[in-house]
Structures are given as C-alpha cells and as structure tokens.
Coordinates of C-alpha atoms in Angstrom, one line a residue:
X616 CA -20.8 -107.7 -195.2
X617 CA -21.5 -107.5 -191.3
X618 CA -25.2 -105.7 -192.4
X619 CA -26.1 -107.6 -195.2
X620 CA -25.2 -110.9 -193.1
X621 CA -27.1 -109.5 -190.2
X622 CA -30.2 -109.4 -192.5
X623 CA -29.9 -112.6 -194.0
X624 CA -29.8 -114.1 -190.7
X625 CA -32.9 -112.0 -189.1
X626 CA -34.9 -112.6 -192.8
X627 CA -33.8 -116.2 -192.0
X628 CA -34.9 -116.6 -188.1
X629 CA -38.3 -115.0 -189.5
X630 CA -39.4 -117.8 -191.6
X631 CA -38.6 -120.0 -189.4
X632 CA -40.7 -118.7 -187.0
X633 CA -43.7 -118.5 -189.3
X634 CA -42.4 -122.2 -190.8
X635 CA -43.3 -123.3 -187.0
X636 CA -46.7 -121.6 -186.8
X637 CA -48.0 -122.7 -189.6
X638 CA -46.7 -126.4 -189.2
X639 CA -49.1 -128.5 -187.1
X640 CA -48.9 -130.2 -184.1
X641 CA -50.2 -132.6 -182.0
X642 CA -53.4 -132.3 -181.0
X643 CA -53.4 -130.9 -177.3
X644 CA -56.6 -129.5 -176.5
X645 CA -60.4 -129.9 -178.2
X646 CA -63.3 -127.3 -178.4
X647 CA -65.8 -129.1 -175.6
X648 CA -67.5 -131.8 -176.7
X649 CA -64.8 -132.6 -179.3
X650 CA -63.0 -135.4 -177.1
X651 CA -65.8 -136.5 -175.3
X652 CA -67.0 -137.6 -179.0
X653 CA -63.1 -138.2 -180.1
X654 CA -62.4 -141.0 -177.0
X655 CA -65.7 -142.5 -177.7
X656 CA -65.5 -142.9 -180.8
X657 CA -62.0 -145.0 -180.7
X658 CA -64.0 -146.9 -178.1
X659 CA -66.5 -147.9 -180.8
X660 CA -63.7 -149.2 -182.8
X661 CA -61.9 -150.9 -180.2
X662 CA -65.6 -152.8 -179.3
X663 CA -65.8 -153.8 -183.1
X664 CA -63.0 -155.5 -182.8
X665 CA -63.6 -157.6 -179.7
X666 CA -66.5 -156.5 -177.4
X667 CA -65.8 -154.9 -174.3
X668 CA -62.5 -156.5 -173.4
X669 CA -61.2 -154.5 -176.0
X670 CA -61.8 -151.9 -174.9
X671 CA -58.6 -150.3 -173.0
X672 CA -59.1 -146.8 -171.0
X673 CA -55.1 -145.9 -171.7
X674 CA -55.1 -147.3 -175.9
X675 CA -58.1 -145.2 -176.3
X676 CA -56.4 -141.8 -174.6
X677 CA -53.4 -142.7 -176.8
X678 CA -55.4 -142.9 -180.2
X679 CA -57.3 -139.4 -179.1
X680 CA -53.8 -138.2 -178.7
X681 CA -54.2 -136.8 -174.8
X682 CA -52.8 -138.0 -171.6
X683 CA -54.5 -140.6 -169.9
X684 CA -55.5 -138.4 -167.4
X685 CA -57.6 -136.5 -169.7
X686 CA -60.4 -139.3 -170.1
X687 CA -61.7 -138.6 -166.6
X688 CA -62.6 -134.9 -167.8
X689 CA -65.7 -136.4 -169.6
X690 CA -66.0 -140.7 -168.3
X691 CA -65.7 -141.1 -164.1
X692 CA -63.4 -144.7 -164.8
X693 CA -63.7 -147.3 -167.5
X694 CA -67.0 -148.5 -166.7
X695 CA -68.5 -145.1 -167.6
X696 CA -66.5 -145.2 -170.6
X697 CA -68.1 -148.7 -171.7
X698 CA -71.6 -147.5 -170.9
X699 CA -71.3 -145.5 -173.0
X700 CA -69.9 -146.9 -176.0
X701 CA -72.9 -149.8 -175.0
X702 CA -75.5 -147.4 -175.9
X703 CA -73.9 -146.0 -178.8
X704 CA -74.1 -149.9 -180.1
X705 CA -77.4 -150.2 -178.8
X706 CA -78.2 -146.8 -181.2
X707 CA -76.5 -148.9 -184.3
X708 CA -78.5 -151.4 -183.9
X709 CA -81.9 -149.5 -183.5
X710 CA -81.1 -148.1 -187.1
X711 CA -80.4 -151.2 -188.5
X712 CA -84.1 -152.8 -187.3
X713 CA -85.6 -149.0 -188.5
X714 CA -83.7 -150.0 -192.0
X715 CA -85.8 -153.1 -191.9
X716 CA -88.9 -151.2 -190.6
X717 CA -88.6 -149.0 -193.5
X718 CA -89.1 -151.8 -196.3
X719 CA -91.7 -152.9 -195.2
X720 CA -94.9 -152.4 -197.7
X721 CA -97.7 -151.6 -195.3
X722 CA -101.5 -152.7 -196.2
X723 CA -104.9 -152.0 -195.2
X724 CA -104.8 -154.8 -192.9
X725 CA -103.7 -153.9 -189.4
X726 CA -102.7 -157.8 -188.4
X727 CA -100.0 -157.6 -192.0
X728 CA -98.6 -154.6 -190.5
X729 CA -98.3 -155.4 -187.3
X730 CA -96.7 -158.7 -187.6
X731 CA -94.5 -157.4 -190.7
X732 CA -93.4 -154.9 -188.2
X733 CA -92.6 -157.1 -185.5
X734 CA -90.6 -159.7 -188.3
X735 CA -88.8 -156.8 -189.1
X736 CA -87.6 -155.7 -185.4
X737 CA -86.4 -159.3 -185.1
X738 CA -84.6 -159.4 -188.3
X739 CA -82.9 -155.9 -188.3
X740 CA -81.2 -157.7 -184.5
X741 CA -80.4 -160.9 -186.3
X742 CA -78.4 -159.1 -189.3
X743 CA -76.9 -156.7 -186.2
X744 CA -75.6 -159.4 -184.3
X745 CA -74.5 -160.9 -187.8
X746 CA -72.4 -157.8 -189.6
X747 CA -71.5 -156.3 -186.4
X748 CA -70.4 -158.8 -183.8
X749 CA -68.3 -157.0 -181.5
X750 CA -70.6 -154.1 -181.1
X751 CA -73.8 -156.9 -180.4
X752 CA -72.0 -157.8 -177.7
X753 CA -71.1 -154.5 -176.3
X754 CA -74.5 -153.7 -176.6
X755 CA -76.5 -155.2 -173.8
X756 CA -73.3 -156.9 -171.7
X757 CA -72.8 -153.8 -169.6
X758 CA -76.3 -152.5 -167.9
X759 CA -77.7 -154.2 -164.8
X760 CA -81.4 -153.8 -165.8
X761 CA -83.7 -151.6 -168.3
X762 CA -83.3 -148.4 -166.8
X763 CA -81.5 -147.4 -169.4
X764 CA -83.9 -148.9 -171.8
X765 CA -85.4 -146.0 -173.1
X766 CA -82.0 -143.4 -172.6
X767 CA -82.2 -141.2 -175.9
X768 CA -78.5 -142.0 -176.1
X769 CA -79.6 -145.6 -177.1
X770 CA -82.0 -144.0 -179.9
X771 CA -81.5 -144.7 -183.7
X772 CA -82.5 -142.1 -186.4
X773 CA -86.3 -142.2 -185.1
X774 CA -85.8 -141.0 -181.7
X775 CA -86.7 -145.1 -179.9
X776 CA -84.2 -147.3 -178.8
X777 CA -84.0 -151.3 -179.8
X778 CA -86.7 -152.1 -176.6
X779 CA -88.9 -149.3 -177.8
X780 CA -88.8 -150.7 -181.1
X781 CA -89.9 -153.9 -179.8
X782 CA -92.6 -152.6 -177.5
X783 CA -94.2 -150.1 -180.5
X784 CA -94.2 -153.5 -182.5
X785 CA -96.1 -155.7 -179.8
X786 CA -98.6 -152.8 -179.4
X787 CA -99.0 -152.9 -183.1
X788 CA -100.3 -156.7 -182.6
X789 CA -102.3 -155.4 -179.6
X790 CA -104.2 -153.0 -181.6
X791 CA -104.4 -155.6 -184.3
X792 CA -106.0 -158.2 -181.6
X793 CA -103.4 -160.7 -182.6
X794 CA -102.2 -159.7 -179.1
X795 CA -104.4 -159.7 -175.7
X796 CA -104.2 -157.2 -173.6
X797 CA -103.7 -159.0 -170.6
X798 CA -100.7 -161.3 -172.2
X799 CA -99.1 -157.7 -173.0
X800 CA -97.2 -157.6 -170.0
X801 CA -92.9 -157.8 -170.0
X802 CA -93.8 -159.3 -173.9
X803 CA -90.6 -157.6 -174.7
X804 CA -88.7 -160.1 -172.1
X805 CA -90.0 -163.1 -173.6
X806 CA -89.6 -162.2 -177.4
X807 CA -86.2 -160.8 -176.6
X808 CA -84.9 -163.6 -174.9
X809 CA -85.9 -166.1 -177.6
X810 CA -83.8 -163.9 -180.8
X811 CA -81.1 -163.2 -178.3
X812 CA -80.4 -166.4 -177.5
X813 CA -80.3 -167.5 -181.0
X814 CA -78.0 -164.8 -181.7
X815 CA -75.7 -165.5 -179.0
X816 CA -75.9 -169.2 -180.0
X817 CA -74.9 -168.4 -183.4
X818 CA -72.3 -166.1 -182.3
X819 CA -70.5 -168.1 -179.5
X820 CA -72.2 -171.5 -179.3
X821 CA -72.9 -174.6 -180.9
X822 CA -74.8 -173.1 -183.5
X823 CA -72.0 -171.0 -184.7
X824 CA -71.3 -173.6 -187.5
X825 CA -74.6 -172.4 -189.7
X826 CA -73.5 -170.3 -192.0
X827 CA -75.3 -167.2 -193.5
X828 CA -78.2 -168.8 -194.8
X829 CA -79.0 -171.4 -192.9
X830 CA -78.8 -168.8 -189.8
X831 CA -81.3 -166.3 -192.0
X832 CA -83.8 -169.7 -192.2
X833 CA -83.8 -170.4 -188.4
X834 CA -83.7 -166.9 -187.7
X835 CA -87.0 -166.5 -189.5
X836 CA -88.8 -169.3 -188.0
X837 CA -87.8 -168.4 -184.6
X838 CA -89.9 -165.1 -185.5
X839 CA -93.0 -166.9 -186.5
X840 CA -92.5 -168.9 -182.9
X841 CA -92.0 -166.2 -181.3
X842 CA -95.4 -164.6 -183.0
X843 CA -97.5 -167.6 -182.2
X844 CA -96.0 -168.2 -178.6
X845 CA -97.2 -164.4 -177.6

C-alpha cells in the first residue's frame, strides 16, 4: 500500500508540474522590438480616445502588462512616448489622403491632375480629422517645428508623410503652371493653415455644430479658396 501510494503521489506531483508549464502566464518579457511596438500601440488607443491627455506613461505599462519601469527601455519619459504615438497618427492620416489620391481618375490634362490631386490631399485631412478625432489632434500638437516633417516614421503606405503629400501636390500645380514658381515658397504653410483651421473649428469651435454634410460642403469650398488664393 506504502509503494503503490508512493507512486500515485510522484505520478501525481508530475502532472502537476507539466499542468504548470504548459499553463500560461503573464507576459514578462518580449523578443526586442515586441514592447517597443506593444506600449505604443496602447498609446494609439489611449490618443483615440482623447488626444494627448490621454495618454498616461503608467496605464499604458499596465495594459503592456510590464512594470512601469520598463517603458524607459525603449521611450526616455512621456514626451518621447507622445512623439511617437504623434507620428504614428501623422502616418494614419497620410494613408487616408493616399486613399483619396488613389480615386482619383487622372487625364491628359496636367492642370485636372494636379488640382484633383491637391482636392484630394485636403479632403483625405478633412475626413481624418472627422473619423479619427483624437488621433488629429495627437497628430501635429506635439512637434515644435517641421523637422520632423519628412521622418519616415510619419510615412503612410507610399513612403511621404502628410507635408510631403502636400508639397508633391503644389508641385503638381507648379508643373501645371497653375502655380508660379516664385509663389512656391512655404505654400504648404498657407494651404495648411487654411484646412487646419477649419478642422479644428469643426472639431472644438464654433463650427462644431455643422454636421457631416454641411462640414463636407465648406470643406470643399475652402479647397477651391485655397487653389485660387495660391
């Protein structure tokens, strides 16, 4: 009785052991790379949600399931952790303007092009700052100036961020002549300015009473402005 107990017990302690093995646990360590992309990415949800002030350093350690600590491995302090999660929003919305790009029905007629192209840049940021709010703002509250303006982190699917979008689309108009060389110069700024504003204003001022479509109608006539103004 003492053996056959003896074996039950050891046959028992076994299982258990292998039980344990094969149950898993909480995540403690990632292959590198994996929670550099892990904290990040609950960053990007957190931003959805409400921008950069939702964005919390210790929420998004806890979600990645690692000690706070473990952040600074990959982000120096919060700020580097929001710069980055701003150019992963400004690499959203550099695919949603290419999604517009890429419906357009190009012609023989250089001027069509160009000025389809530059209506679509301006749209594609309209419907971004529309369908993704949170990340919009996230997107250009957090650099200083443009020298991050061309960072391939910032990129969408065709290797140009948002501004090189824009520029590729004034030098479109250039080449078209419905743009003179010598009014070339920071156009980005002033066409920029005009559909940011509009956005913002839609988003968090007094024009945040339009609703869908009346925002889509003023958004499209701003465009033409813009066009005629550069």
């Amino acid at each position: 009785m003492y053996t056959l107990n003896t074996q039950l017990w050891t046959v028992s302690t076994s299982m258990n052991i292998t039980n344990k093995k094969n149950t898993p646990s909480k995540r403690s360590t990632y292959r590198h790379g994996d929670l550099y992309r892990t904290l990040l990415e609950a960053a990007i949800q957190m931003a959805k949600q409400g921008g950069a002030d939702a964005i919390v350093l210790r929420e998004v350690t806890r979600q990645a399931g690692v000690a706070p600590n473990a952040a600074y491995r990959h982000f120096a302090d919060r700020n580097a952790l929001l710069q980055a999660v701003s150019m992963a929003a400004q690499s959203s919305l550099a695919n949603v303007v290419e999604d517009e790009i890429s419906q357009i029905k190009e012609t023989h007629n250089l001027l069509e092009n160009a000025s389809a192209r530059l209506r679509a840049v301006g749209t594609g940021y309209l419907r971004f700052a529309r369908i993704e709010p949170g990340l919009f703002r996230m997107a250009f509250s957090i650099h200083n100036d443009l020298s991050n303006a061309a960072n391939p982190a910032s990129a969408g699917r065709s290797g140009l961020t948002p501004y090189q979008l824009l520029g590729s689309a004034l030098d479109m108009l250039v080449k078209a002549g419905a743009l003179p060389e010598e009014r070339r110069m920071s156009a980005e700024i002033f066409a920029w300015s005009a559909v940011h504003g509009f956005a913002m204003l839609t988003l968090e001022g007094p024009l945040r009473a339009l609703d869908k479509t009346q925002a889509e109608v003023i958004g499209q006539r701003l465009i033409d402005m813009v066009e005629r103004g550069l």
